[in-house]
Amino acid sequence: MLVKSLFRFRHYLRPYAGTILQGVLFSIVVALATAAVAGLLKPMFNDVFFPHADPVVTAVPDVSAAAGQAGTNALLSRGQGTLDGLARRARDLVGYDRSRAYFLIPGLFVLAFLIKAVFTFLSSYRLGGVGLRVVRDLRADLYEHIQRQSLRFFADHPTGTLTARITSDVALLQGVLGTPLAESVRLLFSLIFLFVVALLLDWRLAAVCMVVLPATIYPAVRFSRKVKRSTWDSQSRMADVANRLQATIIGRRVVRSFNTEQFEIGRFQQVLQGLVRADLKALKYIALTPPVIEIIGALAMGSVAAFAGWRIAAGGLDPGDFVAALAALYWMYTILKRFARFGNDLTRGAIAAERVFAILDREREVVEAADAMIMPPFSREIRFRNAHFSYGGNPVLCGIDLTLKRGEKVALVGASGAGKTTLVNLMPRFYDVDTGTVEIDGVDIRRFTLASLRAQIGLVSQEVILFNDSLHANIAYGCPLASPAQVVAAARAAHAHEFIMALPEGYETVLQEGGQSLSAGQRQRVAIARALLKDAPVLILDEATSALDSQHESLVQAALDVLLRERTAIIIAHRLATVRAADRIVVLENGLIVEDGTHDQLLARGGVYTRLHRLPMDTATSRHP
């Protein structure tokens, strides 16, 4: 699962193949410089520190009688001889002798470290940059995927959960795909080249190390399963934290009005405590990894040192070769330790990847047909034909048949849960019907592109959404080409111009916290101005005046009267005046249309509408999907 999750990033890495190649080449240079430093330890030891010692030049007697082993010995001995021969040719080329070793060898050391430093920066910058761009692309794709989901998706995924996926989960991935990505590539090549150096200096010592050193990464492999489970739990609890935070911030008025600040603080602390417990469990195994590696590594290096001592005593190992080989092997050990620690980060990143891809793998419920066409201007009628819709296996709409003629105003009334809002949400395809069709001018709306369909439908709801932007931008939202004069004209028609001009910066006033500095009526008039500017021929009013007092309602109602002129409208309302003004009133009950007619006709029947009419309209027709 871990490899599968990370393998899916190949799609995101492909656009940066050229940059990745550069980073890999720079990493190879770093690895070569690291190997060169290890190789230079031999002349440093033999020619600088102990220039008068006699090196061992005799081959080590073959301790195996097997012919295959003898062949391997001969092959590797030839490799070591080749390395020595290349070293002698290089010395002859530069006129090297031991008298110059005091200056040349340290100079080469400095040069190797300088090259290593420069190319370490280059590889980190190139590969780390790729990681950051991949994270950016992933966040963008995740956001786009979320934006294109149906409303059902958001009912299944709380806001805090989605926020955690796009922030904390992706941040965990950034911890893997950023600088650690570049470091792991450098370490991998360094490990390879250091092993080659150790193999050429003394293949027997290298072989022993290859037997004992891999044991150092066992703890990381063993603990990774524990880290994986703990990380999943931790990230899930992080989503709980985000959900709790979002709920209490949005509901801050309710919290204060019921004097439950301390209660909410206690609940938030409980959620935080659960998060800490999960994090501590993961931390325990992450913290255990280094000391266990140190213990196993100490045993491994002790075994290597004992074997090397035996080799030197037997006269089969030059002291300079021993120092260089041991240094190379020690650096390999430190690299393996770092890989083991990186493994924990990799595990946590893989968990984050699983959670992110779980969102990306969610199929879009509302999709355009491959041959979708641009919707022509609305001209005749909107028709629901035997429309059925259910949620979570529970039927919400059951065989709806309803026709709206062009220019007609139809009011929907019904008790809470009757399906009014769900019905209007089918028109702009916020949901798709389970069975049946919704047609505009005789064409199934699923044949139209979403953009062209929604361009001809305006929406004003009780829940006014204003963005942290200027009032001008909020009114012109979705109409970026609108001129300032058009924005002002829409605001005037919506009876919003006067209060906007009374603000210190007028139309350039930047709203904060969704326009909480404005009254409910002012926010509603801004929403109406937005709908007027859009100038869609079909309009949905979803209890647009339900939260207003009588003073604000009169202003908003006047704005709505302007908005409704010469438009086809479907209205969910709880105000009697709004309902009576409709051309028709459609009554829903338990997902069915039970009555249809004018106000007077329905009252004369003495049915459901009459019963609702006798109740306080606020209670009878409260908003509900």
Short mmCIF file of C-alpha atoms in Angstrom, two decimals, residues 34 45 92 100 115 123 135 167 182 210 222 229 297 312 316 340 362 388 446 471 599 610 617:
data_model
loop_
_atom_site.label_atom_id
_atom_site.label_comp_id
_atom_site.label_asym_id
_atom_site.label_seq_id
_atom_site.Cartn_x
_atom_site.Cartn_y
_atom_site.Cartn_z
CA THR A 34 31.92 11.90 -1.08
CA PHE A 45 47.20 8.20 5.95
CA ASP A 92 52.96 10.16 -12.66
CA ARG A 100 54.33 17.16 -2.25
CA ILE A 115 32.56 20.40 -5.01
CA SER A 123 20.73 19.18 -6.06
CA VAL A 135 2.81 19.66 -3.53
CA THR A 167 -3.61 21.46 4.69
CA ALA A 182 16.72 15.65 -2.60
CA MET A 210 27.19 -5.95 3.63
CA ARG A 222 9.66 -3.17 12.08
CA ARG A 229 -1.41 3.03 12.18
CA GLY A 297 25.04 -0.40 14.48
CA ILE A 312 45.84 -6.28 9.55
CA GLY A 316 46.59 -8.78 4.37
CA ALA A 340 15.92 4.47 8.47
CA ARG A 362 -14.11 9.95 -5.23
CA HIS A 388 -37.00 10.73 -8.00
CA ARG A 446 -27.82 16.66 -18.50
CA LEU A 471 -18.29 45.04 -2.15
CA HIS A 599 -53.77 30.86 -3.09
CA THR A 610 -55.15 25.34 4.32
CA MET A 617 -45.93 30.51 8.42
#
